[in-house]
Coordinates of C-alpha atoms and ligand atoms in Angstrom, one line a residue:
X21 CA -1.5 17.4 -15.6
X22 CA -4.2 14.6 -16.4
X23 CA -5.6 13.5 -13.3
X24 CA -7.8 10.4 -14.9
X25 CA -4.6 8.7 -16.3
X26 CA -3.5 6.1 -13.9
X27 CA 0.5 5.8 -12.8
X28 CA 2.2 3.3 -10.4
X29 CA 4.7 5.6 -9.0
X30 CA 4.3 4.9 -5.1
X31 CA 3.4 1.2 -3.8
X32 CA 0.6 3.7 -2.2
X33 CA -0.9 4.6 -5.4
X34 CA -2.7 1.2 -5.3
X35 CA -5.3 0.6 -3.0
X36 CA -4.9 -3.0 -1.5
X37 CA -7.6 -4.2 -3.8
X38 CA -5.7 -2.8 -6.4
X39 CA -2.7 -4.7 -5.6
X40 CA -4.5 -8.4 -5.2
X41 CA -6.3 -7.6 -8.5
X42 CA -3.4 -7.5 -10.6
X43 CA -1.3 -10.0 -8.2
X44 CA -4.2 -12.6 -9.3
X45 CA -4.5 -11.4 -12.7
X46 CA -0.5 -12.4 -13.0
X47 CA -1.2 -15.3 -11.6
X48 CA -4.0 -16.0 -14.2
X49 CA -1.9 -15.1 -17.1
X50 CA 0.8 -17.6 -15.8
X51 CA -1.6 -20.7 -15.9
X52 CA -2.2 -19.4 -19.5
X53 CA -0.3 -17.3 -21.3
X54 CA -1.6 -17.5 -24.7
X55 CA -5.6 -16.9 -23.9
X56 CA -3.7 -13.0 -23.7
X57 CA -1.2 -12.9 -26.5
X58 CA -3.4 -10.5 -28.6
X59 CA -4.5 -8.0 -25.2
X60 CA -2.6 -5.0 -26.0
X61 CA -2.4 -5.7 -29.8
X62 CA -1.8 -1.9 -31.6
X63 CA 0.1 -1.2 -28.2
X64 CA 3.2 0.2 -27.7
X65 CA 5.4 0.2 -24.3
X66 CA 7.8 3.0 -23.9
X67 CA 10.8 2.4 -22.0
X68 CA 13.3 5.0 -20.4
X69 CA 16.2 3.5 -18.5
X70 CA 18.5 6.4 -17.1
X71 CA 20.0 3.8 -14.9
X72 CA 21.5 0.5 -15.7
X73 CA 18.7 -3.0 -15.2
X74 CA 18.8 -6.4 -17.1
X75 CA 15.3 -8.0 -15.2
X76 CA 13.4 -4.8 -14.6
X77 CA 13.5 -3.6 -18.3
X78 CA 13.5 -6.4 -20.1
X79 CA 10.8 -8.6 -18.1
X80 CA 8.6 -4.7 -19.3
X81 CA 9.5 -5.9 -22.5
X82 CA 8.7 -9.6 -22.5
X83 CA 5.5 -8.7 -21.2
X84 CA 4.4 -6.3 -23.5
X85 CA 5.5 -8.4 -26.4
X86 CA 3.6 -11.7 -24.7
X87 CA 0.6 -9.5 -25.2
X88 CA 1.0 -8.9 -28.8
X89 CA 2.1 -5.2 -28.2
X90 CA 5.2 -3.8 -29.6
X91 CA 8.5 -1.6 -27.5
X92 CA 10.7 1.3 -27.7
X93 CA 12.9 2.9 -25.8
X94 CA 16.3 3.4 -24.5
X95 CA 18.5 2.0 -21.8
X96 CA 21.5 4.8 -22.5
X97 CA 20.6 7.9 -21.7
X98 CA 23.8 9.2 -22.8
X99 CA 22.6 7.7 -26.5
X100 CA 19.8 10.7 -25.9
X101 CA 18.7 14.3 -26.4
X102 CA 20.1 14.4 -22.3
X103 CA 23.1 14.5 -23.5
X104 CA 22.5 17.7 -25.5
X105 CA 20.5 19.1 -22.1
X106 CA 16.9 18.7 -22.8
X107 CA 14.6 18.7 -19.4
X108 CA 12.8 15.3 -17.7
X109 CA 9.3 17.4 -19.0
X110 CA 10.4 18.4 -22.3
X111 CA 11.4 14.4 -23.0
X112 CA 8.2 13.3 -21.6
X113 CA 5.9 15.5 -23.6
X114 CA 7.2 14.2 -26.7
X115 CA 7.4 10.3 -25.5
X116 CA 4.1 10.3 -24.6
X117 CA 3.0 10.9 -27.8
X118 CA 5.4 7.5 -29.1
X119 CA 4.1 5.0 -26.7
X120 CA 1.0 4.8 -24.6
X121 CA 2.4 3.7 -21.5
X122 CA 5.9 4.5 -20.7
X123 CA 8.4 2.7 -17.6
X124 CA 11.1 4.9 -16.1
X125 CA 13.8 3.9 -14.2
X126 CA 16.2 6.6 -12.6
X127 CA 19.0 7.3 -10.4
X128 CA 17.2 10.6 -9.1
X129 CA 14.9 10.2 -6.4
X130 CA 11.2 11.2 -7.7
X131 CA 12.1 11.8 -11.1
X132 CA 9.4 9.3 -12.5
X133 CA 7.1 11.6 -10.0
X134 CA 7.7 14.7 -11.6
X135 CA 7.5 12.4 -15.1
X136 CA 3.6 11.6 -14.5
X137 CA 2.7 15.2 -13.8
X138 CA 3.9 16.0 -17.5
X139 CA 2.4 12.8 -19.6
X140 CA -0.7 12.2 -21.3
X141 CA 0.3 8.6 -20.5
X142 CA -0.1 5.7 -17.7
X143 CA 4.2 6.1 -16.3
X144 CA 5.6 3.0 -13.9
X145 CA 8.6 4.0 -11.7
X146 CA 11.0 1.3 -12.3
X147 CA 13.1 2.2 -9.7
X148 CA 14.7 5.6 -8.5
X149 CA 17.4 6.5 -7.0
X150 CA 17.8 4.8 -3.3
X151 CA 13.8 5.2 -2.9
X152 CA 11.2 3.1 -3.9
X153 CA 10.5 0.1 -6.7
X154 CA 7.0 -0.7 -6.8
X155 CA 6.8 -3.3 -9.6
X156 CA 9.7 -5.6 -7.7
X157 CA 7.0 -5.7 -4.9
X158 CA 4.6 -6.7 -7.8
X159 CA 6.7 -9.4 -8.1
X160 CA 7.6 -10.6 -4.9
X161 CA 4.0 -10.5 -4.2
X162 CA 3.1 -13.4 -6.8
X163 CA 5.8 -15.2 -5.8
X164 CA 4.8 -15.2 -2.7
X165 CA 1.4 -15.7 -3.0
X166 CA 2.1 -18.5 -5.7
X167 CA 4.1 -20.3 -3.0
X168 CA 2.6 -19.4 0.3
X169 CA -1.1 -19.4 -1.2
X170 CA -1.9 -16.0 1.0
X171 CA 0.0 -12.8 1.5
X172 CA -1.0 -13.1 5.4
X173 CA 0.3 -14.3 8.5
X174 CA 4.0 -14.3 7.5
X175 CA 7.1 -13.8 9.4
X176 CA 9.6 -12.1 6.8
X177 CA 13.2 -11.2 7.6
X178 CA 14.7 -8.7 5.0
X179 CA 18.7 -8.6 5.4
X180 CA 21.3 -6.5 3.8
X181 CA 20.8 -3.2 2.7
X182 CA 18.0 -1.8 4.2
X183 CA 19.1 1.6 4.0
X184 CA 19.4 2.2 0.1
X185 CA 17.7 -0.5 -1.3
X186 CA 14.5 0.6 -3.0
X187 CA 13.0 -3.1 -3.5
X188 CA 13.1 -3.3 0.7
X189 CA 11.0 -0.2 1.1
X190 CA 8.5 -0.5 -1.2
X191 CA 7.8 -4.4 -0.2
X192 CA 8.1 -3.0 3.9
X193 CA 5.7 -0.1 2.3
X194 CA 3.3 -2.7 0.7
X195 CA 3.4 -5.7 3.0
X196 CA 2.4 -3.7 6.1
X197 CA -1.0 -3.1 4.5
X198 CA -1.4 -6.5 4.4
X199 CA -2.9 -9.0 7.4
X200 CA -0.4 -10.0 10.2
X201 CA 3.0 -9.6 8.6
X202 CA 6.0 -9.3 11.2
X203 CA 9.5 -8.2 9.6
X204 CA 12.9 -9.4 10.9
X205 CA 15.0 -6.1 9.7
X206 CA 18.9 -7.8 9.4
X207 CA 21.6 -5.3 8.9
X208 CA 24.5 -3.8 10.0
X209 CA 24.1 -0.5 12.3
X210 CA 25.0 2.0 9.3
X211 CA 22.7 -0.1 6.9
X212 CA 19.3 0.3 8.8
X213 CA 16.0 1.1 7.0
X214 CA 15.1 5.1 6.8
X215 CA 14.1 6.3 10.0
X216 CA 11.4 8.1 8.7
X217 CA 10.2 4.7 7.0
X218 CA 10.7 2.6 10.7
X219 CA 8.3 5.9 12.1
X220 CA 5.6 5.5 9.4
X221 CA 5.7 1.4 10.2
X222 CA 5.7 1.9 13.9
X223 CA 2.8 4.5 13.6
X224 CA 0.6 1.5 11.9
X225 CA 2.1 -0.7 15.2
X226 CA 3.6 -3.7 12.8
X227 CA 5.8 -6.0 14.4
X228 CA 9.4 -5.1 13.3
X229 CA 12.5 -6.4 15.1
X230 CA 16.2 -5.2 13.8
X231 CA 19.2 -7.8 14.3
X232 CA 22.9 -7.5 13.0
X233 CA 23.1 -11.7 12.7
X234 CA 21.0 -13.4 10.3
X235 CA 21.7 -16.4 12.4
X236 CA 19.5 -14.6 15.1
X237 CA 16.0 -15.4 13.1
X238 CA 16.6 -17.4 10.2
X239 CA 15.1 -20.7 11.6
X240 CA 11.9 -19.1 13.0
X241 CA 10.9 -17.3 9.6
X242 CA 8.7 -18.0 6.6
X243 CA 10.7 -15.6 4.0
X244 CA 14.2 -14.7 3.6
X245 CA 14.5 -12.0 1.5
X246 CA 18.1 -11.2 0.8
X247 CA 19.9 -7.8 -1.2
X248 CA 22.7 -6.5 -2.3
X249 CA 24.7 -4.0 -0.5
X250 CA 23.9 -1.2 -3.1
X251 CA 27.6 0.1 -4.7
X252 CA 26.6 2.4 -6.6
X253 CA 24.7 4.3 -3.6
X254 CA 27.7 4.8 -1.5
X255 CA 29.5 8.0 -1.3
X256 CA 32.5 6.5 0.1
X257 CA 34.2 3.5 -1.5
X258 CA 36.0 2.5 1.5
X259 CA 32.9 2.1 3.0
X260 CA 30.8 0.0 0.6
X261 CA 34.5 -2.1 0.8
X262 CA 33.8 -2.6 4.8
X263 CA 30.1 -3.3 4.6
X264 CA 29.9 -5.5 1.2
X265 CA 29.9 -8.9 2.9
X266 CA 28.2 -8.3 5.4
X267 CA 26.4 -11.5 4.7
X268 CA 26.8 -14.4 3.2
X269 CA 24.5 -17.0 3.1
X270 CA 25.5 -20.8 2.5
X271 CA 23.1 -23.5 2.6
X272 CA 24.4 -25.3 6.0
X273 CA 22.9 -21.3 7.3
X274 CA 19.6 -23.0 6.7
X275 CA 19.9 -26.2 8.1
X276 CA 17.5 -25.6 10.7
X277 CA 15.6 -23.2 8.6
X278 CA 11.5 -24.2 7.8
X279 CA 11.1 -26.8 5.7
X280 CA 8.7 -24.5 3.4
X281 CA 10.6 -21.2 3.9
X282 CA 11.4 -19.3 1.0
X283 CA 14.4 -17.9 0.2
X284 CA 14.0 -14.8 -2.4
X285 CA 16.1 -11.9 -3.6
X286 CA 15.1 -9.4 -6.2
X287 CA 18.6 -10.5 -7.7
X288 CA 21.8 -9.2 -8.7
X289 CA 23.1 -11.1 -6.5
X290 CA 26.6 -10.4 -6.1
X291 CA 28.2 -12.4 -3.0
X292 CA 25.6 -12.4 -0.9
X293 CA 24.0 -15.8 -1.4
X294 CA 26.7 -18.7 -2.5
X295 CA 25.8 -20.4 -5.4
X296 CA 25.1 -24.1 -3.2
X297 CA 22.1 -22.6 -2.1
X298 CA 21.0 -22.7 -5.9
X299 CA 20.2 -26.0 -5.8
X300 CA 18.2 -26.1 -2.0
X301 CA 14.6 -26.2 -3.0
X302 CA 13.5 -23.2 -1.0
X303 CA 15.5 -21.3 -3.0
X304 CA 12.9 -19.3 -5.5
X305 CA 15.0 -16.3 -6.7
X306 CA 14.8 -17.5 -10.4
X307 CA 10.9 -18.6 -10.1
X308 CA 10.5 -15.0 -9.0
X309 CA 12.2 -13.1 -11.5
X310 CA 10.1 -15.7 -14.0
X311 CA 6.8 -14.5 -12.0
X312 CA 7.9 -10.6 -12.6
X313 CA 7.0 -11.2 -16.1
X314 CA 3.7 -12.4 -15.8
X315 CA 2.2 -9.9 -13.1
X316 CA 4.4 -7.1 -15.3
X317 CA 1.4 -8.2 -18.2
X318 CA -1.3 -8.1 -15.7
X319 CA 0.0 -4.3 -14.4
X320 CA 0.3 -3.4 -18.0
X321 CA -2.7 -4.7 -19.2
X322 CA -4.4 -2.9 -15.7
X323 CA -2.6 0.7 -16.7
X324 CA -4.1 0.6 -20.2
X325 CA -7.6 -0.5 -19.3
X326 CA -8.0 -3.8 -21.1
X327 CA -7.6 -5.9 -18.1
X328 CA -11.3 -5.8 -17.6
X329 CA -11.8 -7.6 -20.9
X330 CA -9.6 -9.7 -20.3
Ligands
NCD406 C1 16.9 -4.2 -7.9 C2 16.9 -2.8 -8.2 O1 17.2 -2.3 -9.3 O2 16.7 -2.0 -7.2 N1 17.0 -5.0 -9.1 C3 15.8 -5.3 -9.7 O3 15.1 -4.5 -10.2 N2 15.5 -6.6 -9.7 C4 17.8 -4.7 -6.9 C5 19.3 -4.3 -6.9 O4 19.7 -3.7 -7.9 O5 19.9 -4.7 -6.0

């Protein structure tokens, strides 16, 4: 194991400071993007996609190509060596040598974990299993400091799957570091965040308040944060058929909503948000996947040390 290289695996493995660095840094590359088109010349960005993704992967890729590095990868593991049985470690010691920072996602929980204790090289969890997703939180953190100028003082209500969706625990995770941040937890009974998460929360005494009807705090918050009732994590299809519109939200839902509330979603969107609300100007889900790409630079640039010079 290399203990100097640097990994984003847990929204915990960046101090606060950490976080707001490259949150600002993203935000600086935004303004202008090609003062860092030559950053991470001679650099490659490896990425290894055991799980399907269309924003997470590519937005890793548009970065790293915005600053003038280059990609490989794979977004089939079924196209790989795993197919003929080779180990998580054995893969990782030879990919580490092909790129010099490498993004996993994958549908086992701490797989991208047991990936950094093997490589010579910075690795970013992109998302495994049911469990966490720190570079989503990345980027709902620059979309909500782009639009709300601070990440403080925020009520915040997070609705749909709170139970398996990994974006929702690593932005609970991250945002209740930050200064006065209450969280409206909408779901149905089955689809309630981890207990051992609401524990951890409730130890640090943040304000969280768990409703069934998005109807019962949609006017009084700043964000709306909808997800996707996560398919693919069910173990019974029945189920997921029961729970799967659970809500729906139309614009005359935020009629009486703030005037400057946001409405975000780390998207697929499936049915969860009609497509009228598209045009409402609070809606920001596109803006944010857009912003994913810039503080996805700043994170790379951070990883690989050239941030500094930047
Ligand atoms: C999310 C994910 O993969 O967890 N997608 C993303 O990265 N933007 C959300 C989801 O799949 O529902």
């Amino acid at each position: 194991m290399n203990q100097t290289v640097k990994h984003l695996i847990d929204p915990n493995d960046f101090s606060v400071e950490e976080i707001n660095n490259v949150v600002d840094f993203g935000l600086k590359i935004y303004q202008n993007p090609s003062k860092y088109s030559t950053l991470c010349q001679g650099k490659i960005l490896g990425t290894l996609f055991y799980e399907p993704s269309t924003r997470t992967r590519l937005s890793f890729e548009s970065a790293m190509l915005r600053l003038g590095g280059s990609v490989l990868g794979f977004s089939d593991a079924n196209t790989t060596a795993v197919k003929k049985g080779e180990s998580l470690a054995d893969t990782i010691r030879v990919l580490d040598g092909y790129g010099d920072i490498l993004v996993m996602r994958h549908p086992m929980e701490g797989a991208p974990k047991l990936a950094s204790e093997y490589s010579t090289v910075p690795v970013v969890n992109g998302g495994d299993g049911g469990h966490q997703h720190p570079t989503q939180t990345l980027t709902d953190l620059i979309t909500i400091k782009y639009y709300k100028k601070d990440v403080k003082n925020l009520k915040i209500a997070l609705c749909g799957d709170l139970l398996f969706g990994r974006t929702v625990h690593s932005l609970l995770k991250t945002l209740s570091r930050f200064e006065n941040i209450s969280f409206y937890l909408i779901s149905p009974p089955e689809l309630k965040i981890p207990k051992h998460l609401k524990n951890d929360l409730l130890a640090q005494n943040i304000s969280l308040t768990e409703v069934t009807d998005l109807e019962d705090c949609v006017n009084d918050v700043d964000i709306l944060y909808m997800t996707r009732i996560q398919k693919e994590r069910f173990l019974n299809e029945e189920e997921y058929m029961r729970l799967k519109d659970s809500y729906v939200l139309t614009r005359d839902k935020l009629d009486n909503a703030k005037e400057d509330l946001l409405v975000m979603h780390p998207l697929p969107r499936v049915n969860e948000i009609q497509y009228d609300v598209d045009d409402d100007p609070r809606a920001k889900f596109f803006q944010q996947a857009e912003l994913g790409v810039y503080v996805r630079m700043a994170l790379i640039s951070y990883l690989l040390g050239v941030a500094d010079h930047a």
